[in-house]
XYZ file of C-alpha atoms in Angstrom:
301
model
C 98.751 107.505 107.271
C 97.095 110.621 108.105
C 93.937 110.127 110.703
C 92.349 113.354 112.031
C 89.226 115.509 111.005
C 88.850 117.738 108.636
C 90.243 121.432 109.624
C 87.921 124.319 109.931
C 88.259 127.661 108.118
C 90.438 129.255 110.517
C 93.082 126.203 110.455
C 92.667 125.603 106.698
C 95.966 126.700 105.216
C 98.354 126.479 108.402
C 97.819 122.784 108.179
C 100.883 121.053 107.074
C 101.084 117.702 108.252
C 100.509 115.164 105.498
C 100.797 118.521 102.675
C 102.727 118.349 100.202
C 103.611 122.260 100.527
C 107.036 121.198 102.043
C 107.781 119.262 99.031
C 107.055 121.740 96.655
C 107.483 125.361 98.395
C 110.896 125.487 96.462
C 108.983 125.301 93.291
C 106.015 127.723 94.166
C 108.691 130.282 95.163
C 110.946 129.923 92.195
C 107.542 130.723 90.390
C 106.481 133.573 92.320
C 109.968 135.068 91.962
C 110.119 134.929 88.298
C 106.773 136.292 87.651
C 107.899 139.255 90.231
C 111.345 139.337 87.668
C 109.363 139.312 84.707
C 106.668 142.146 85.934
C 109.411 144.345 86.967
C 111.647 143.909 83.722
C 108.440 144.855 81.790
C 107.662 147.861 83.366
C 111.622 149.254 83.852
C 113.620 147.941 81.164
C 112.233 146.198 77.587
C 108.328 145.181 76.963
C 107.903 141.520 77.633
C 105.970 139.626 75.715
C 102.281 139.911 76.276
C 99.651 137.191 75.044
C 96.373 136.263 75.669
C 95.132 133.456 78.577
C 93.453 131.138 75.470
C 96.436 129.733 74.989
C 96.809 128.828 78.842
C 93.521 127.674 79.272
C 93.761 125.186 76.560
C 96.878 123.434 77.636
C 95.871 123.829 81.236
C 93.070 121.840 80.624
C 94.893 119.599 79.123
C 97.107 119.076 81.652
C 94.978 118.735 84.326
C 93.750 115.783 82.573
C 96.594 114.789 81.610
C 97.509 114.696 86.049
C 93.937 113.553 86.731
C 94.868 110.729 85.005
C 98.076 109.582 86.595
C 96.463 110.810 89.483
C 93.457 107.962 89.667
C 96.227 105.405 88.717
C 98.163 106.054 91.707
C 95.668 106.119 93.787
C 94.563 102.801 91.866
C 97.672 101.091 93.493
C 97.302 102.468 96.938
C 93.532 101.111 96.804
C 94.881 97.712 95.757
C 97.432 97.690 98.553
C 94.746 98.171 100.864
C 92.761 95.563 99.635
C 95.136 92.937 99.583
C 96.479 93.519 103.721
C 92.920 93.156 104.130
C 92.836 89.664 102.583
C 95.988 88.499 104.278
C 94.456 89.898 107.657
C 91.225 87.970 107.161
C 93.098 84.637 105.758
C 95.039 84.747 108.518
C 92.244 84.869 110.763
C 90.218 82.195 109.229
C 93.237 80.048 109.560
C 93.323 80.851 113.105
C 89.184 79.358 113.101
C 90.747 76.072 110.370
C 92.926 75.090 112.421
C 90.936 74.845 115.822
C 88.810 72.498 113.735
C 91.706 70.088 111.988
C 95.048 70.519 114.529
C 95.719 69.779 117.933
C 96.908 72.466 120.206
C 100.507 71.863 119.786
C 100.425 71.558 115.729
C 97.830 74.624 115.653
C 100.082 77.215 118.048
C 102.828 76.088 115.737
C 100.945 76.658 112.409
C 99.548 80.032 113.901
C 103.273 81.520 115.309
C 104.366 80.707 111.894
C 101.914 82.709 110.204
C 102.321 85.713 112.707
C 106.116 85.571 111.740
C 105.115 85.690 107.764
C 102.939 88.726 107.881
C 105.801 90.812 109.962
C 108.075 89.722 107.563
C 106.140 90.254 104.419
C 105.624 94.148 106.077
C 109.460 94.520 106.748
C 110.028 93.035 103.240
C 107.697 95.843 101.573
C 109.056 98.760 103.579
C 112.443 97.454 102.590
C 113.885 97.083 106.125
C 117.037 95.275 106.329
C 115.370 94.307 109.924
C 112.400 92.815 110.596
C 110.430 95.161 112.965
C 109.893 92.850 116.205
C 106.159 92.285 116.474
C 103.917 92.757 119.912
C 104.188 88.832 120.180
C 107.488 86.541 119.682
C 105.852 84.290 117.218
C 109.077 82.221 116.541
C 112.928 81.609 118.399
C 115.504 83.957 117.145
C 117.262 81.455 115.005
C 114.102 80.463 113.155
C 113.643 83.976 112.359
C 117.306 84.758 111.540
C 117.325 81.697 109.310
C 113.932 83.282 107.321
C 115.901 86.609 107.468
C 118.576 85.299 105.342
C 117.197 83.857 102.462
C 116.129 85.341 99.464
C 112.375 86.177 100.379
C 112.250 85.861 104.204
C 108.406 86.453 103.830
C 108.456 83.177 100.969
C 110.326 81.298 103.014
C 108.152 81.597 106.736
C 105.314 79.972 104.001
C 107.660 77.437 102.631
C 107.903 76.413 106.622
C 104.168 76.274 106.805
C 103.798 74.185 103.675
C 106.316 71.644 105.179
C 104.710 71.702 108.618
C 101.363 70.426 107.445
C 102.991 68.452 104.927
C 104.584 66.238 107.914
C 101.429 66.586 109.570
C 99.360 64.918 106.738
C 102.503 61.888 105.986
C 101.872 61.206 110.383
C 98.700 61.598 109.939
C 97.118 64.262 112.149
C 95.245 66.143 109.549
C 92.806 65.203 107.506
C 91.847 65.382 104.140
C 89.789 68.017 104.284
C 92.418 70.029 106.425
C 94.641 69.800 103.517
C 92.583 71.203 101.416
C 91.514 73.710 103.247
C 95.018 75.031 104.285
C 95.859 74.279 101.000
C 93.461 76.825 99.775
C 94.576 79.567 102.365
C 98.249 79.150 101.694
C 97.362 79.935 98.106
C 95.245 82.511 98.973
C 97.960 84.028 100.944
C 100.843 83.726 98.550
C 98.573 85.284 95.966
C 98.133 88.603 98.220
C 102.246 88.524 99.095
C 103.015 88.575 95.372
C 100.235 90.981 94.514
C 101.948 93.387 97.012
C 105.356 92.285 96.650
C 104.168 93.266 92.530
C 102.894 96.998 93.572
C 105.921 97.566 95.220
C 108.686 96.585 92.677
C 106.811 97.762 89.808
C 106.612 101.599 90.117
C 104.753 103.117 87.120
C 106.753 104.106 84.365
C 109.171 106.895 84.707
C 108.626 108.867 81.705
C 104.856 109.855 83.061
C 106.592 111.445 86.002
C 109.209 113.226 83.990
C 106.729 114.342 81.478
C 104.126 115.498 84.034
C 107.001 117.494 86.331
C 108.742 118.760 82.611
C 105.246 120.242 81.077
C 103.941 121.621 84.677
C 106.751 123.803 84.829
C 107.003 124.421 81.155
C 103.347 126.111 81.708
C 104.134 127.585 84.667
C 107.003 129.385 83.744
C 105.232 130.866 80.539
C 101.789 131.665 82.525
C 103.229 134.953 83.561
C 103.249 136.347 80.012
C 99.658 135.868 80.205
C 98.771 137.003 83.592
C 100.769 140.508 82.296
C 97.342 141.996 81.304
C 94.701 139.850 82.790
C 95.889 140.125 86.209
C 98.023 142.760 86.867
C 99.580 143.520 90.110
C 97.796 140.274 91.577
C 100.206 138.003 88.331
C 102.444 136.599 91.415
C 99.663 135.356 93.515
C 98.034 133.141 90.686
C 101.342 132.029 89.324
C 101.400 130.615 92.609
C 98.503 129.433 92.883
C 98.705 127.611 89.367
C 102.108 126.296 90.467
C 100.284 124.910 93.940
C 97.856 123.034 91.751
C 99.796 121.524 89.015
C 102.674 120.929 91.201
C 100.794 119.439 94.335
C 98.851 117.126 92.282
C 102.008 115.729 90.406
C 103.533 115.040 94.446
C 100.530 113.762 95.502
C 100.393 111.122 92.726
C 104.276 110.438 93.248
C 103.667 109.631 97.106
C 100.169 107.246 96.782
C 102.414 105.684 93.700
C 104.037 103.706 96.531
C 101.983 102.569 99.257
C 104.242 100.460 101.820
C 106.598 103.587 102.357
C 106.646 104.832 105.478
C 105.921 108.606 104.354
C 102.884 110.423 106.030
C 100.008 109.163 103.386
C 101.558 105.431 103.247
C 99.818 102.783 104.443
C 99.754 102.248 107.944
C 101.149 98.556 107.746
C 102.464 98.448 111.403
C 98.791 98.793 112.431
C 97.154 96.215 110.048
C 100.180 94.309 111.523
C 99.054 94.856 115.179
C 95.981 93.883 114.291
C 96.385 90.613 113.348
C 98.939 90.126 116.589
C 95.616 91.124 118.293
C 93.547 87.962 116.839
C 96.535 85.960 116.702
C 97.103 86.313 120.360
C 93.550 85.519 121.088
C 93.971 82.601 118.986
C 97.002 81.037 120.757
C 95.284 81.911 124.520
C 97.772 85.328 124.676
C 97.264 88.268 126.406
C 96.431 90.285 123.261
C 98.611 93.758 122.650
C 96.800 96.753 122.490
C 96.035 98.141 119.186
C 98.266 101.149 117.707
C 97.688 104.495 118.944
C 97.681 107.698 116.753
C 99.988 109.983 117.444
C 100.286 113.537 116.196
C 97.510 112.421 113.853
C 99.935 109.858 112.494
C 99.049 105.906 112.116
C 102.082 103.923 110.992
């Protein structure tokens, strides 16, 4: 994710970290080119076509709603993706505060190392990392985690562990009634969150908006030029461009925040929310904590 304040005047347009410009440059060139072609076939060699902007303005505006839309969706998702790592993070934490009260040291470092396990593994599961990134803290032995790492839902099965855990603790009786249901409760409450995010991230939206939003964009854009012929004269290149910038960018922008757990620029910085349950997790288990992610180059993974 991109962290740094907003550029001045000056710095404006030469800032391309986290733009979409290098996604779409090939597009906004091919545009600029043919509206050069099309100027310069007019004037030397046959009479293009010439129409009026009405036309343009009509189905632009249609089309920017038409992006605006798909645009709030996307970032719909990325806003839900946020919410829900900020549910696991304060589960986990209030887990961290159950436990003190119903577990005895040993049962409560086990129940906690277990958890810190789960929510590296859920984030390696939604990046799709055949690895599990190693977290500041070694919650759990390298067979336990190479045994999670192997079944179907690594993150699934770290919570199936947990489940069993205080399921022998209840049968030998060292937690309560009460305990139960409260971990109950906070198991549920983090399965719910893993499946809501494991759900954003296997269900992409559906393809044909992209196709139809990328197909009509550059429908428009390639017939804009016939329009600019009168209206803007030697300047037609620089607001094909400019038109191509807009429709174009807006159509990227929508296809990154459609998937929030990738690790592109304007992702969701999962490592940190990661470190910073390590950080209360470590406190927790009487650990001296990590220190929290740095930015770097403006970057937060």
């Amino acid at each position: 994710m991109i962290v740094r304040e907003y550029p001045n005047v000056l710095r404006l347009f030469l800032v391309l970290q986290g733009s979409v410009i290098p996604r779409i440059y090939k597009h906004i060139l091919f545009l600029v080119g043919l509206t050069v072609v099309i100027m310069l076939a007019d004037r030397y060699l046959f009479e293009m076509p010439h129409t009026t902007m009405q036309p343009f303005l009509a189905l632009g505006v249609a089309l920017s709603l038409f992006l605006g839309f798909r645009n709030v969706a996307a970032y719909d998702r990325w806003w839900q993706g946020r919410m829900q790592w900020g549910q696991l993070t304060g589960c986990i934490r209030a887990m961290g505060h159950d436990s003190r009260i119903y577990l005895n040291d040993e049962d409560r470092k086990e129940i906690l190392c277990l958890t810190g396990a789960f929510i590296h593994l859920h984030r390696a599961g939604l990046r799709k990392d055949s690895k599990a990134a190693q977290p500041a803290l070694q919650y759990v032995d390298d067979e336990t985690l190479d045994r999670f790492q192997h079944s179907n839902n690594p993150a699934s099965a770290a919570l199936q562990e947990i489940g069993t855990r205080l399921a022998d603790y209840a049968r030998e009786g060292r937690l309560s009634g009460y305990g139960q249901l409260t971990f109950t409760q906070r198991m549920s409450d983090l399965e719910l969150s893993r499946t809501s995010n494991e759900g954003i991230s296997n269900t992409p939206m559906p393809f044909v908006y992209s196709l139809l939003v990328w197909q009509t964009a550059l429908l428009y854009c390639m017939l804009l030029p016939m329009g600019l012929l009168d209206s803007a004269g030697i300047l037609a290149p620089a607001f094909e461009g400019i038109a191509g910038y807009v429709f174009f960018g807006l159509a990227a922008v929508t296809d990154e925040l459609e998937h929030p757990f990738s690790a592109s620029k304007n992702g969701l910085p999962l490592d940190a929310l990661c470190r910073s349950v390590d950080i209360s997790l470590a406190e927790q288990l009487g650990r001296t904590p990590p220190p929290p992610l740095e930015v770097r180059y403006h970057i937060l993974t």
